Short mmCIF file of C-alpha atoms and ligand atoms in Angstrom, two decimals:
data_model
loop_
_atom_site.label_atom_id
_atom_site.label_comp_id
_atom_site.label_asym_id
_atom_site.label_seq_id
_atom_site.Cartn_x
_atom_site.Cartn_y
_atom_site.Cartn_z
CA MET A 1 107.98 111.44 119.70
CA LYS A 2 111.15 113.09 118.13
CA VAL A 3 112.97 110.89 115.54
CA LEU A 4 116.28 111.42 113.78
CA LEU A 5 117.22 109.37 110.73
CA HIS A 6 120.91 110.06 109.23
CA ASP A 7 123.14 108.41 106.98
CA LEU A 8 126.40 109.94 108.46
CA LYS A 9 129.16 107.42 109.08
CA ASN A 10 131.09 107.34 112.32
CA ILE A 11 129.22 110.14 113.99
CA ASP A 12 127.25 109.58 117.07
CA LEU A 13 123.83 111.61 117.61
CA THR A 14 122.65 109.04 119.95
CA ASN A 15 121.06 111.62 122.57
CA LYS A 16 119.76 114.18 119.65
CA ALA A 17 116.17 112.45 119.81
CA ASP A 18 114.14 110.38 121.30
CA GLN A 19 114.81 107.97 118.51
CA VAL A 20 118.01 107.80 116.47
CA ILE A 21 118.08 105.56 113.45
CA VAL A 22 121.18 105.35 111.54
CA ALA A 23 120.60 104.50 107.73
CA ASP A 24 123.67 102.15 107.21
CA GLY A 25 122.50 100.47 104.47
CA LYS A 26 122.62 96.57 105.85
CA TYR A 27 119.24 96.02 104.75
CA ALA A 28 117.71 95.41 101.61
CA PRO A 29 115.55 97.45 99.14
CA CYS A 30 111.99 97.53 98.68
CA GLN A 31 110.67 94.61 96.45
CA GLY A 32 107.48 96.24 95.74
CA CYS A 33 104.92 93.57 97.01
CA PHE A 34 102.50 95.71 99.15
CA LYS A 35 102.44 92.98 101.87
CA CYS A 36 102.92 95.59 104.26
CA TRP A 37 99.30 96.46 103.38
CA THR A 38 97.79 93.67 102.32
CA LYS A 39 98.91 90.68 104.12
CA HIS A 40 100.74 91.40 107.19
CA PRO A 41 99.81 95.28 107.65
CA ALA A 42 102.60 97.45 109.05
CA THR A 43 105.20 94.61 108.85
CA CYS A 44 107.64 94.23 105.84
CA ALA A 45 107.94 90.76 103.93
CA LEU A 46 111.89 91.11 104.28
CA LYS A 47 112.98 89.98 107.38
CA ASP A 48 116.16 92.17 108.50
CA SER A 49 116.51 95.61 110.53
CA LEU A 50 113.58 97.57 108.74
CA GLN A 51 110.87 94.64 108.96
CA GLU A 52 109.00 97.25 111.47
CA MET A 53 110.34 100.32 110.43
CA CYS A 54 107.11 101.84 109.30
CA ARG A 55 106.02 101.71 113.06
CA ILE A 56 108.72 104.03 114.25
CA LEU A 57 108.34 106.50 111.26
CA GLY A 58 104.79 106.24 111.47
CA GLN A 59 104.92 107.70 115.30
CA ALA A 60 107.10 110.40 114.61
CA ASP A 61 105.69 113.81 115.47
CA GLU A 62 108.87 115.50 114.53
CA LEU A 63 111.24 113.78 111.76
CA THR A 64 114.70 114.88 111.05
CA ILE A 65 116.37 113.43 108.14
CA ILE A 66 120.18 113.83 107.45
CA THR A 67 121.21 112.79 104.05
CA GLU A 68 123.88 113.21 101.35
CA ASN A 69 122.54 114.54 98.21
CA TYR A 70 121.96 112.58 95.19
CA TYR A 71 120.78 114.21 92.29
CA GLY A 72 118.39 116.43 94.61
CA GLY A 73 117.13 113.33 96.50
CA TYR A 74 118.08 111.16 99.35
CA SER A 75 121.37 108.72 99.71
CA PRO A 76 120.48 105.34 98.68
CA ASN A 77 120.83 104.19 102.14
CA VAL A 78 118.08 106.50 103.35
CA LYS A 79 115.81 106.25 100.28
CA ARG A 80 116.07 102.20 101.14
CA LEU A 81 114.39 103.01 104.44
CA LEU A 82 111.96 105.33 103.36
CA ASP A 83 110.69 103.04 100.70
CA ARG A 84 110.47 100.02 103.27
CA SER A 85 108.40 102.52 105.27
CA ILE A 86 105.38 102.82 103.39
CA GLY A 87 103.64 100.89 105.86
CA THR A 88 103.12 104.41 107.66
CA SER A 89 99.80 104.70 105.57
CA THR A 90 97.29 102.29 104.73
CA PRO A 91 96.10 101.14 101.38
CA MET A 92 93.07 103.47 101.32
CA SER A 93 93.34 106.81 99.26
CA THR A 94 92.33 110.14 100.29
CA TYR A 95 92.74 113.74 99.06
CA ARG A 96 95.46 115.57 100.70
CA GLY A 97 96.46 119.04 99.15
CA GLY A 98 94.21 118.71 96.23
CA LEU A 99 95.84 115.27 95.20
CA MET A 100 95.65 111.62 95.76
CA HIS A 101 97.29 110.43 98.56
CA HIS A 102 96.85 107.49 101.31
CA THR A 103 95.14 107.56 104.36
CA LEU A 104 97.46 107.71 107.33
CA ARG A 105 97.91 104.58 109.44
CA TYR A 106 99.23 106.66 112.85
CA TRP A 107 98.29 110.51 113.14
CA LYS A 108 99.33 113.75 111.29
CA HIS A 109 102.91 114.38 112.04
CA ASP A 110 104.04 118.02 113.06
CA SER A 111 107.35 118.73 111.16
CA LEU A 112 109.51 117.31 108.82
CA ARG A 113 113.04 118.75 108.63
CA VAL A 114 115.42 117.82 106.13
CA ILE A 115 119.01 118.31 106.45
CA VAL A 116 121.07 117.84 102.76
CA TYR A 117 125.01 117.66 103.10
CA GLY A 118 127.61 117.46 100.25
CA ASP A 119 128.16 118.82 96.87
CA ILE A 120 124.68 120.35 95.70
CA VAL A 121 124.05 122.54 92.39
CA GLU A 122 121.41 125.09 92.10
CA ALA A 123 118.93 123.13 90.04
CA GLU A 124 119.37 120.17 93.03
CA LYS A 125 118.55 122.40 95.67
CA GLU A 126 115.07 123.43 93.44
CA THR A 127 114.59 119.75 93.30
CA TRP A 128 115.29 119.12 96.98
CA ARG A 129 112.49 122.16 97.79
CA GLN A 130 109.96 120.25 95.62
CA MET A 131 110.79 116.80 96.71
CA VAL A 132 110.43 117.65 100.63
CA LYS A 133 107.06 119.55 100.06
CA ALA A 134 105.89 116.41 98.29
CA ASN A 135 107.20 114.06 100.86
CA SER A 136 105.55 116.32 103.59
CA LEU A 137 102.60 116.01 102.09
CA ASN A 138 102.50 112.13 101.08
CA ASN A 139 103.29 111.38 105.05
CA GLY A 140 100.94 113.98 106.49
CA PHE A 141 103.23 116.43 107.89
CA THR A 142 101.85 119.94 108.85
CA ASP A 143 105.27 121.83 108.05
CA TYR A 144 108.47 121.01 106.41
CA SER A 145 111.94 122.65 106.03
CA VAL A 146 114.80 121.80 103.84
CA GLU A 147 118.79 123.00 104.70
CA PHE A 148 121.86 122.70 102.62
CA MET A 149 125.36 122.95 103.72
CA ASN A 150 128.68 121.57 101.93
CA GLU A 151 129.88 119.54 104.65
CA TRP A 152 128.05 118.05 107.85
CA GLU A 153 128.02 120.51 110.66
CA GLY A 154 126.98 119.21 114.02
CA SER A 155 125.84 122.56 115.45
CA VAL A 156 122.76 122.50 113.49
CA LEU A 157 121.11 120.00 115.69
CA MET B 1 120.73 103.08 65.89
CA LYS B 2 120.75 101.09 69.07
CA THR B 3 118.12 101.60 72.24
CA VAL B 4 118.36 100.08 75.37
CA PHE B 5 115.08 100.17 77.75
CA ILE B 6 115.90 99.43 81.36
CA ASP B 7 113.18 98.20 83.43
CA CYS B 8 113.51 99.56 86.84
CA SER B 9 111.02 97.86 88.64
CA PRO B 10 112.09 95.39 91.52
CA LYS B 11 109.38 93.41 90.51
CA GLN B 12 110.27 89.82 88.78
CA ARG B 13 107.33 89.50 86.95
CA LEU B 14 104.41 91.79 85.33
CA SER B 15 105.79 95.12 86.42
CA ALA B 16 104.20 98.26 85.07
CA SER B 17 107.53 99.40 83.98
CA GLY B 18 108.22 96.55 82.22
CA PHE B 19 105.16 96.73 80.08
CA VAL B 20 105.79 100.42 79.20
CA ALA B 21 109.10 99.44 77.95
CA THR B 22 107.84 96.56 75.71
CA PHE B 23 105.19 98.45 74.67
CA THR B 24 107.51 101.41 73.46
CA ARG B 25 109.76 99.34 72.17
CA MET B 26 107.37 98.27 69.76
CA PHE B 27 107.49 101.84 68.11
CA VAL B 28 111.10 102.15 68.11
CA PHE B 29 113.28 101.36 65.02
CA GLY B 30 116.89 100.04 64.92
CA ARG B 31 118.51 97.64 67.34
CA LYS B 32 116.49 97.61 70.54
CA VAL B 33 117.47 95.88 74.20
CA GLN B 34 115.57 95.60 77.17
CA CYS B 35 117.45 94.94 80.43
CA LYS B 36 116.05 94.13 84.04
CA LEU B 37 117.85 96.09 86.60
CA ARG B 38 117.17 94.60 90.09
CA THR B 39 120.41 94.06 91.67
CA PRO B 40 123.98 95.19 91.53
CA LYS B 41 124.77 92.13 89.53
CA ASP B 42 122.42 93.46 86.81
CA PHE B 43 124.88 96.69 86.54
CA GLN B 44 127.98 95.06 84.41
CA PRO B 45 125.60 93.79 81.84
CA ILE B 46 123.72 96.73 81.41
CA PHE B 47 126.80 98.81 81.02
CA GLU B 48 128.18 96.52 78.08
CA GLU B 49 124.61 96.86 76.31
CA ILE B 50 124.92 100.61 76.95
CA LYS B 51 128.52 101.11 75.46
CA ASP B 52 127.63 101.12 71.49
CA ALA B 53 123.92 102.43 72.41
CA ASP B 54 122.33 105.95 71.22
CA SER B 55 119.67 106.33 73.35
CA ILE B 56 118.97 104.92 76.80
CA VAL B 57 115.01 104.75 78.25
CA PHE B 58 114.95 104.31 81.95
CA CYS B 59 111.37 102.60 82.68
CA MET B 60 110.89 103.33 86.71
CA PRO B 61 108.24 103.44 89.19
CA LEU B 62 107.66 106.27 91.32
CA TYR B 63 108.74 105.60 95.05
CA VAL B 64 108.18 107.80 97.55
CA ASP B 65 108.30 110.77 95.31
CA GLY B 66 111.46 109.63 93.81
CA ILE B 67 113.96 107.26 92.00
CA PRO B 68 113.56 103.51 93.51
CA SER B 69 116.48 103.35 95.95
CA HIS B 70 117.90 100.58 94.19
CA ILE B 71 118.68 102.79 90.85
CA LEU B 72 120.78 105.20 92.85
CA PRO B 73 123.94 103.20 93.16
CA PHE B 74 123.40 102.44 89.70
CA LEU B 75 123.10 106.01 88.22
CA LYS B 76 126.35 106.74 90.64
CA GLU B 77 128.13 104.32 88.79
CA MET B 78 127.14 105.15 85.37
CA GLU B 79 128.50 108.93 86.23
CA ASN B 80 131.23 109.64 83.68
CA LYS B 81 131.36 105.84 82.13
CA PHE B 82 129.49 107.30 78.80
CA THR B 83 129.35 110.31 76.96
CA ASN B 84 127.06 111.48 74.19
CA LYS B 85 123.75 109.25 74.79
CA ASN B 86 120.38 110.32 74.90
CA VAL B 87 118.57 109.84 77.90
CA TYR B 88 114.88 109.26 78.00
CA VAL B 89 112.61 108.66 81.32
CA ILE B 90 109.37 106.95 81.42
CA ALA B 91 107.99 106.89 85.13
CA ASN B 92 104.68 105.33 86.26
CA ASN B 93 103.22 105.94 89.60
CA GLY B 94 100.02 104.47 91.58
CA PHE B 95 98.41 107.61 92.14
CA ILE B 96 95.91 109.29 89.37
CA GLU B 97 98.05 112.25 89.08
CA GLY B 98 101.10 112.06 86.50
CA ARG B 99 102.49 115.38 87.80
CA GLN B 100 103.62 113.59 91.13
CA ASN B 101 106.19 112.43 88.94
CA GLU B 102 107.83 115.72 88.55
CA PRO B 103 110.68 115.54 91.42
CA LEU B 104 111.96 112.11 89.88
CA MET B 105 112.09 113.51 86.47
CA GLN B 106 113.96 116.39 88.08
CA ASN B 107 116.24 113.67 89.84
CA MET B 108 116.87 112.17 86.10
CA GLU B 109 117.78 115.62 84.89
CA ASN B 110 120.11 116.25 87.73
CA PHE B 111 121.54 112.84 87.33
CA CYS B 112 122.26 113.46 83.43
CA HIS B 113 124.06 116.78 84.11
CA ARG B 114 126.16 115.30 86.59
CA ALA B 115 127.08 112.19 84.40
CA ASN B 116 127.46 114.04 81.07
CA LEU B 117 124.60 112.43 79.12
CA ASN B 118 122.08 114.58 77.03
CA TRP B 119 118.60 114.76 78.98
CA CYS B 120 116.12 114.31 76.30
CA GLY B 121 113.03 114.33 78.85
CA GLY B 122 110.45 111.98 80.29
CA LEU B 123 106.95 110.94 80.30
CA GLY B 124 105.24 110.53 83.60
CA ILE B 125 102.15 108.36 83.84
CA GLY B 126 99.21 108.56 86.55
CA GLY B 127 97.33 105.30 87.38
CA GLY B 128 100.19 102.92 86.57
CA VAL B 129 98.73 100.06 88.89
CA MET B 130 95.54 100.69 86.90
CA MET B 131 97.12 100.63 83.58
CA ASN B 132 98.93 97.57 84.36
CA VAL B 133 95.91 95.33 85.82
CA MET B 134 94.05 96.54 82.43
CA ARG B 135 96.79 95.38 80.28
CA ILE B 136 96.32 91.99 82.01
CA MET B 137 92.86 91.78 81.63
CA PHE B 138 92.91 92.88 78.00
CA CYS B 139 95.25 90.16 77.03
CA VAL B 140 92.95 87.58 79.29
CA VAL B 141 89.46 88.76 77.85
CA CYS B 142 90.91 88.33 74.29
CA ALA B 143 92.13 84.86 74.93
CA LEU B 144 89.21 83.93 76.72
CA SER B 145 86.77 85.46 73.57
CA LEU B 146 89.02 83.71 71.19
CA LEU B 147 88.20 80.42 72.65
CA GLN B 148 84.73 81.21 73.11
CA VAL B 149 84.84 81.93 69.38
CA VAL B 150 86.59 78.53 68.66
CA LEU B 151 84.40 76.18 70.99
CA ASN B 152 81.29 77.51 69.25
CA GLY B 153 82.30 76.46 65.65
CA PHE B 154 84.03 79.97 64.72
CA ASP B 155 80.89 82.11 65.16
CA PHE B 156 82.56 85.56 65.06
CA SER B 157 79.62 87.58 65.99
CA LEU B 158 80.77 86.65 69.86
CA LEU B 159 83.76 88.85 69.31
CA LYS B 160 81.65 92.01 69.76
CA ASP B 161 81.15 92.33 73.47
CA SER B 162 84.94 91.71 73.87
CA LEU B 163 85.69 94.39 71.24
CA ASP B 164 83.49 96.79 73.27
CA ASP B 165 85.70 96.08 76.24
CA ALA B 166 88.64 96.85 74.32
CA LEU B 167 87.63 100.24 72.69
CA VAL B 168 86.58 101.05 76.65
CA ILE B 169 90.40 100.30 77.73
CA LEU B 170 91.67 102.28 74.63
CA ILE B 171 89.73 105.23 75.68
CA LEU B 172 90.66 105.08 78.84
CA CYS B 173 94.58 104.71 77.92
CA CYS B 174 94.29 107.52 74.72
CA GLY B 175 96.59 109.77 76.78
CA ILE B 176 99.46 107.20 77.77
CA ILE B 177 99.18 105.57 74.30
CA SER B 178 99.40 108.74 72.49
CA PHE B 179 102.51 110.28 74.45
CA ASP B 180 104.16 107.00 74.42
CA LEU B 181 104.09 107.10 70.65
CA TRP B 182 105.30 110.65 70.69
CA LEU B 183 108.19 109.53 72.83
CA ALA B 184 108.72 106.81 70.71
CA TYR B 185 109.12 109.51 67.58
CA CYS B 186 111.62 111.70 69.39
CA ILE B 187 113.75 108.45 70.20
CA ASN B 188 113.48 107.34 66.53
CA ASN B 189 114.78 111.02 65.65
CA GLY B 190 117.03 111.67 68.13
CA LYS B 191 114.90 114.67 69.19
CA GLU B 192 114.53 116.28 72.53
CA TYR B 193 110.69 115.29 74.05
CA GLY B 194 110.67 117.75 77.11
CA LYS B 195 108.69 116.54 80.13
CA HIS B 196 105.11 115.67 80.03
CA TYR B 197 102.61 114.29 82.19
CA THR B 198 99.29 111.94 81.39
CA ARG B 199 97.28 109.32 83.31
CA ILE B 200 94.62 107.00 82.94
CA MET B 201 91.32 109.03 81.67
CA LEU B 202 88.94 109.03 84.66
CA PRO B 203 88.01 111.44 87.18
CA SER B 204 90.25 111.21 90.38
CA PHE B 205 87.10 110.53 92.49
CA VAL B 206 86.11 107.45 90.18
CA PHE B 207 89.74 106.32 90.39
CA ILE B 208 89.87 106.27 93.86
CA VAL B 209 86.90 104.23 94.50
CA CYS B 210 88.54 101.90 91.97
CA ALA B 211 92.06 101.90 94.26
CA ASP B 212 90.14 101.23 97.38
CA ILE B 213 88.30 98.34 95.83
CA PHE B 214 91.39 96.73 94.49
CA PHE B 215 93.24 96.95 97.45
CA THR B 216 90.31 95.63 99.43
CA ILE B 217 89.98 92.67 97.15
CA ILE B 218 93.68 91.82 97.39
CA SER B 219 94.01 92.30 101.17
CA LEU B 220 90.86 89.91 101.40
CA PHE B 221 92.56 87.12 99.65
CA GLN B 222 96.07 87.71 101.42
CA GLY B 223 94.38 88.12 104.91
CA GLY B 224 96.20 91.51 105.84
CA ILE B 225 92.04 92.66 106.58
CA PHE B 226 91.81 90.55 109.13
CA ARG B 227 95.61 91.24 110.57
CA GLY B 228 95.11 94.54 112.03
CA TRP B 229 94.63 96.29 108.53
CA PHE B 230 94.51 99.76 109.84
CA SER B 231 95.63 99.31 113.41
CA LYS B 232 98.15 101.58 114.93
CA LYS B 233 100.80 98.83 115.71
CA LYS B 234 103.81 99.49 118.09
CA PRO B 235 107.33 98.15 117.25
CA THR B 236 107.90 94.59 118.83
CA MET B 237 111.48 94.74 118.14
C1 FMN C 1 107.73 101.71 98.08
C2 FMN C 1 106.79 102.43 97.50
C3 FMN C 1 106.55 103.52 97.30
C4 FMN C 1 105.79 104.38 96.36
N1 FMN C 1 105.57 105.73 96.38
C5 FMN C 1 104.56 106.20 95.55
C6 FMN C 1 104.03 107.64 95.52
O1 FMN C 1 104.91 108.39 96.55
N2 FMN C 1 103.23 108.08 94.82
C7 FMN C 1 102.87 107.25 93.84
O2 FMN C 1 101.94 107.85 93.38
N3 FMN C 1 102.96 105.93 93.69
C8 FMN C 1 103.78 105.26 94.67
N4 FMN C 1 104.03 104.02 94.74
C9 FMN C 1 103.08 103.19 93.51
C10 FMN C 1 104.01 102.64 92.40
O3 FMN C 1 104.59 103.79 91.71
C11 FMN C 1 103.08 102.16 91.70
O4 FMN C 1 102.72 101.07 92.25
C12 FMN C 1 104.05 101.64 90.23
O5 FMN C 1 102.89 101.20 89.06
C13 FMN C 1 104.88 100.46 90.37
O6 FMN C 1 105.55 100.05 88.99
P1 FMN C 1 106.14 98.78 88.40
O7 FMN C 1 104.65 97.72 88.38
O8 FMN C 1 106.73 98.89 87.46
O9 FMN C 1 106.94 98.45 89.95
C14 FMN C 1 104.83 103.50 95.66
C15 FMN C 1 104.93 101.85 95.50
C16 FMN C 1 106.08 101.41 96.47
C17 FMN C 1 106.37 99.81 96.11
#
């Protein structure tokens, strides 16, 4: 399954993937309770549109994220969604890439593609490369890539 | 000299970030304030505290290799509000390798450059959950053994076992304690700390077994084990 996650306002990307998720920020941030692992697995304790988001991200073979740049990391709306989706893994731990990580609830994913738009300085680009590499290992992606653009260009999809 | 400690954990109580903030504060001189940053309502009071501060210490958990989402709007609002403030970061993460905090540290450094603040470095602590569990256990053990001493007519020889436990905890945390004291020294002297990573002093394969046991016990109590603990659930909404 191809999943596209973006924080673009007033831009319709509906047909660009099997599942398109708009990070509109109309949901609460993670409370850090871990109940999506220990109480009601793969379900968030907060009852809003992200309650079962991990079930969609967990089943994505190809995940594309379009996000505004925030200091070399995701925009608040996208990051909220990612923080609320750690149910994609289980509480049990293993080694991946020589580092400690959680075992995956679903399966190994093929590719993580991150497209960053906005004003991005060189140091932030370097941070992004490390960030996406870490994310891809943490979430069990085989492959990853990062692209940068000053303004969103629809032609890259 | 004034230092503002910001506990960036969304947890109301017993956060690891709150603990490191409190612990570090003990070794910092001058005026010190500790604030909790959970919701946008907290922004303004914290900005008020920062106005006349010399240093700001962000204590935060690592969430998905980065800054927890609720902190980002705060940082955005803070851009160009202040100048000439020293910024330090103490991050802690669940996994054993403190180095996994590196992207978060870079995010905070990039923030300082955009916000015109002095980036003074940070400490990344691996095994934050274990540190948090141990400090709670430490307090409980101390309280229980003191109670035992009192109940047995002030027989202080009973303290020996608890002292042994305390020693083990101190050894496991020796890296965290020494790197943290060094950070406090830098805050006190307005010095640059650089970026350092430390961890609970356990080999990772032992740590992984501890983490697995920890989550199994909690999931047993909260019932998650019986509600499809590992199952590949499909969306229902
Ligand atoms: C949504 C979420 C994402 C997390 N992501 C990571 C991660 O990527 N790497 C890691 O080592 N720990 C991760 N953790 C674990 C936290 O960093 C760890 O529990 C920390 O000690 C919490 O600190 P606190 O008690 O101050 O909130 C995550 C926790 C949560 C709730």
